Coordinates of C-alpha atoms in Angstrom, one line a residue:
X670 CA -6.3 33.9 41.0
X671 CA -8.0 34.7 45.4
X672 CA -11.4 33.5 43.7
X673 CA -10.4 30.6 41.2
X674 CA -9.8 26.9 41.7
X675 CA -8.0 25.1 39.3
X676 CA -7.9 21.3 38.8
X677 CA -10.5 21.5 41.7
X678 CA -7.3 23.3 43.9
X679 CA -8.9 25.8 46.2
X680 CA -7.2 29.1 44.3
X681 CA -4.5 30.4 46.5
X682 CA -3.7 33.6 48.0
X683 CA -0.4 35.1 46.0
X684 CA 0.7 35.7 49.7
X685 CA 0.9 32.0 50.2
X686 CA 2.0 30.5 47.1
X687 CA 5.8 30.9 48.3
X688 CA 4.8 29.2 52.0
X689 CA 3.3 26.0 49.8
X690 CA 5.6 22.2 49.9
X691 CA 8.2 22.0 47.4
X692 CA 7.2 18.8 45.5
X693 CA 10.1 16.1 44.4
X694 CA 9.4 15.3 41.1
X695 CA 7.1 16.8 38.6
X696 CA 5.2 13.7 37.1
X697 CA 3.9 13.9 33.2
X698 CA 0.2 13.6 35.6
X699 CA 1.1 16.5 38.0
X700 CA -1.3 19.5 37.9
X701 CA 0.6 22.8 38.5
X702 CA -2.0 26.0 38.8
X703 CA -0.5 28.7 36.2
X704 CA -2.1 31.8 35.4
X705 CA -2.7 32.9 31.5
X706 CA -4.1 36.2 31.0
X707 CA -6.3 36.9 34.4
X708 CA -7.1 33.5 34.2
X709 CA -6.5 30.6 36.7
X710 CA -5.6 27.5 34.6
X711 CA -3.6 24.3 35.6
X712 CA -1.0 22.7 33.2
X713 CA 0.5 19.2 33.3
X714 CA 4.3 17.5 34.3
X715 CA 3.8 16.5 30.5
X716 CA 3.0 20.0 29.2
X717 CA 5.6 21.2 30.8
X718 CA 8.0 18.6 29.5
X719 CA 6.7 19.3 25.7
X720 CA 7.2 23.2 26.6
X721 CA 10.8 22.3 27.6
X722 CA 12.1 20.1 24.8
X723 CA 11.0 22.1 22.1
X724 CA 13.1 24.9 23.9
X725 CA 15.6 23.1 23.2
X726 CA 15.3 21.2 20.9
X727 CA 17.4 23.6 18.3
X728 CA 20.4 23.0 20.3
X729 CA 19.7 19.4 20.9
X730 CA 19.8 18.9 17.3
X731 CA 22.7 20.9 16.6
X732 CA 24.8 18.8 19.3
X733 CA 23.5 15.8 17.8
X734 CA 25.1 16.6 14.1
X735 CA 27.9 17.9 16.3
X736 CA 28.3 14.8 17.8
X737 CA 28.0 12.8 14.9
X738 CA 30.3 14.8 12.9
X739 CA 32.3 14.3 15.2
X740 CA 32.6 10.9 15.7
X741 CA 32.9 10.4 12.1
X742 CA 36.5 12.8 12.8
X743 CA 36.8 10.4 15.8
X744 CA 37.2 7.7 13.4
X745 CA 39.1 8.4 9.9
X746 CA 41.5 10.3 13.0
X747 CA 42.2 7.0 14.3
X748 CA 42.5 5.6 10.9
X749 CA 44.9 7.7 10.6
X750 CA 46.5 7.0 13.8
X751 CA 46.6 3.6 12.8
X752 CA 48.7 4.2 9.6
X753 CA 51.1 7.0 10.8
X754 CA 52.0 3.9 13.6
X755 CA 52.4 1.5 10.3
X756 CA 54.7 4.6 8.6
X757 CA 56.6 4.9 12.0
X758 CA 57.4 0.9 12.6
X759 CA 58.1 1.0 8.5
X760 CA 60.5 3.5 8.1
X761 CA 62.4 2.2 12.3
X762 CA 63.0 -0.5 10.0
X763 CA 63.8 0.9 6.9
X764 CA 66.2 2.9 9.4
X765 CA 67.7 -0.2 11.2
X766 CA 68.1 -1.2 8.1
X767 CA 70.0 1.2 6.8
X768 CA 72.1 1.3 10.3
X769 CA 72.8 -2.0 8.9
X770 CA 73.9 -1.3 5.6
X771 CA 76.6 2.3 6.6
X772 CA 80.0 1.5 6.6
X773 CA 79.6 -1.8 4.5
X774 CA 80.0 -1.0 1.5
X775 CA 80.5 -4.1 -1.4
X776 CA 83.6 -4.9 -1.0
X777 CA 86.2 -7.1 -4.0
X778 CA 86.9 -10.6 -2.6
X779 CA 88.8 -14.1 -4.3
X780 CA 87.7 -11.8 -7.8
X781 CA 84.2 -11.1 -7.5
X782 CA 81.9 -8.8 -4.9
X783 CA 80.5 -9.1 -2.3
X784 CA 77.9 -7.0 -0.5
X785 CA 76.9 -6.9 3.0
X786 CA 74.1 -8.8 3.6
X787 CA 71.5 -7.8 7.3
X788 CA 69.7 -11.3 7.3
X789 CA 72.9 -13.6 7.8
X790 CA 74.9 -10.8 9.3
X791 CA 78.3 -10.9 6.9
X792 CA 79.3 -10.4 3.6
X793 CA 77.9 -12.7 0.5
X794 CA 79.7 -13.5 -3.3
X795 CA 76.8 -11.7 -5.7
X796 CA 78.3 -13.7 -8.0
X797 CA 79.4 -10.6 -9.9
X798 CA 83.2 -10.2 -11.5
X799 CA 85.1 -7.6 -9.8
X800 CA 87.2 -6.9 -12.9
X801 CA 86.7 -3.7 -15.4
X802 CA 85.9 -3.6 -18.7
X803 CA 89.7 -2.3 -20.9
X804 CA 88.1 0.8 -22.6
X805 CA 91.6 0.9 -24.3
X806 CA 94.3 -0.5 -25.7
X807 CA 96.8 -2.4 -24.7
X808 CA 100.5 -2.6 -26.0
X809 CA 103.7 -4.7 -24.9
X810 CA 106.4 -5.5 -27.1
X811 CA 108.0 -8.8 -25.9
X812 CA 112.2 -8.2 -25.6
X813 CA 113.1 -11.8 -26.7
X814 CA 111.6 -11.4 -29.9
X815 CA 111.2 -7.6 -30.5
X816 CA 106.6 -8.6 -31.5
X817 CA 104.3 -5.6 -30.8
X818 CA 101.4 -7.0 -28.7
X819 CA 98.3 -5.4 -28.8
X820 CA 95.8 -7.2 -25.0
X821 CA 92.2 -6.0 -24.8
X822 CA 88.8 -7.1 -22.8
X823 CA 86.8 -9.1 -24.8
X824 CA 83.3 -6.7 -24.9
X825 CA 86.4 -3.9 -26.0
X826 CA 85.1 -2.1 -28.9
X827 CA 87.4 0.9 -29.9
X828 CA 89.1 1.1 -32.8
X829 CA 92.0 -1.5 -34.0
X830 CA 94.7 -1.2 -35.0
X831 CA 97.5 -2.5 -38.1
X832 CA 101.1 -2.5 -38.3
X833 CA 102.0 -1.4 -42.1
X834 CA 105.6 -1.1 -43.1
X835 CA 106.2 -0.6 -38.8
X836 CA 103.8 1.6 -38.3
X837 CA 101.5 1.4 -35.5
X838 CA 98.1 3.3 -37.8
X839 CA 94.2 3.3 -35.5
X840 CA 91.1 1.5 -38.1
X841 CA 88.3 3.6 -37.3
X842 CA 85.1 1.5 -37.2
X843 CA 82.6 4.1 -39.8
X844 CA 79.3 3.7 -37.3
X845 CA 77.3 5.1 -39.5

């Protein structure tokens, strides 16, 4: 390169290149002396930029794709986090309600079932009668009259009974 010029600049001896002052910035129109296949030539800052961009293009595209996927995953994760927060809140509400009802089973009061109402913080009347249905007939003998009486619930569906010549007989219902 000692006897050639680059872009109007006088050729630089190899030993003197290190002695040249450095540049602060590389602009698109900056000229750089280069040697290519034994010939002195010049290269612009814009050419260096294009060369650098081409060299990193595959990495930039991979990084851009990865960033887009990460952004989508972040959005999904944010949605999942919101749903998890909502579910946690609901679970806490259910746990609080369970604590309210724990140890407060239904009770019988004034002949009806009363259940705990967490909102009112007291037992409330359900209006349901607190009596069981007789699944069998009950008998009693009136000692004054000597009469045999049969007692059943109004919803009793068991067999009927009758007295025949002083004997108590069971009357079975044919359900076929």
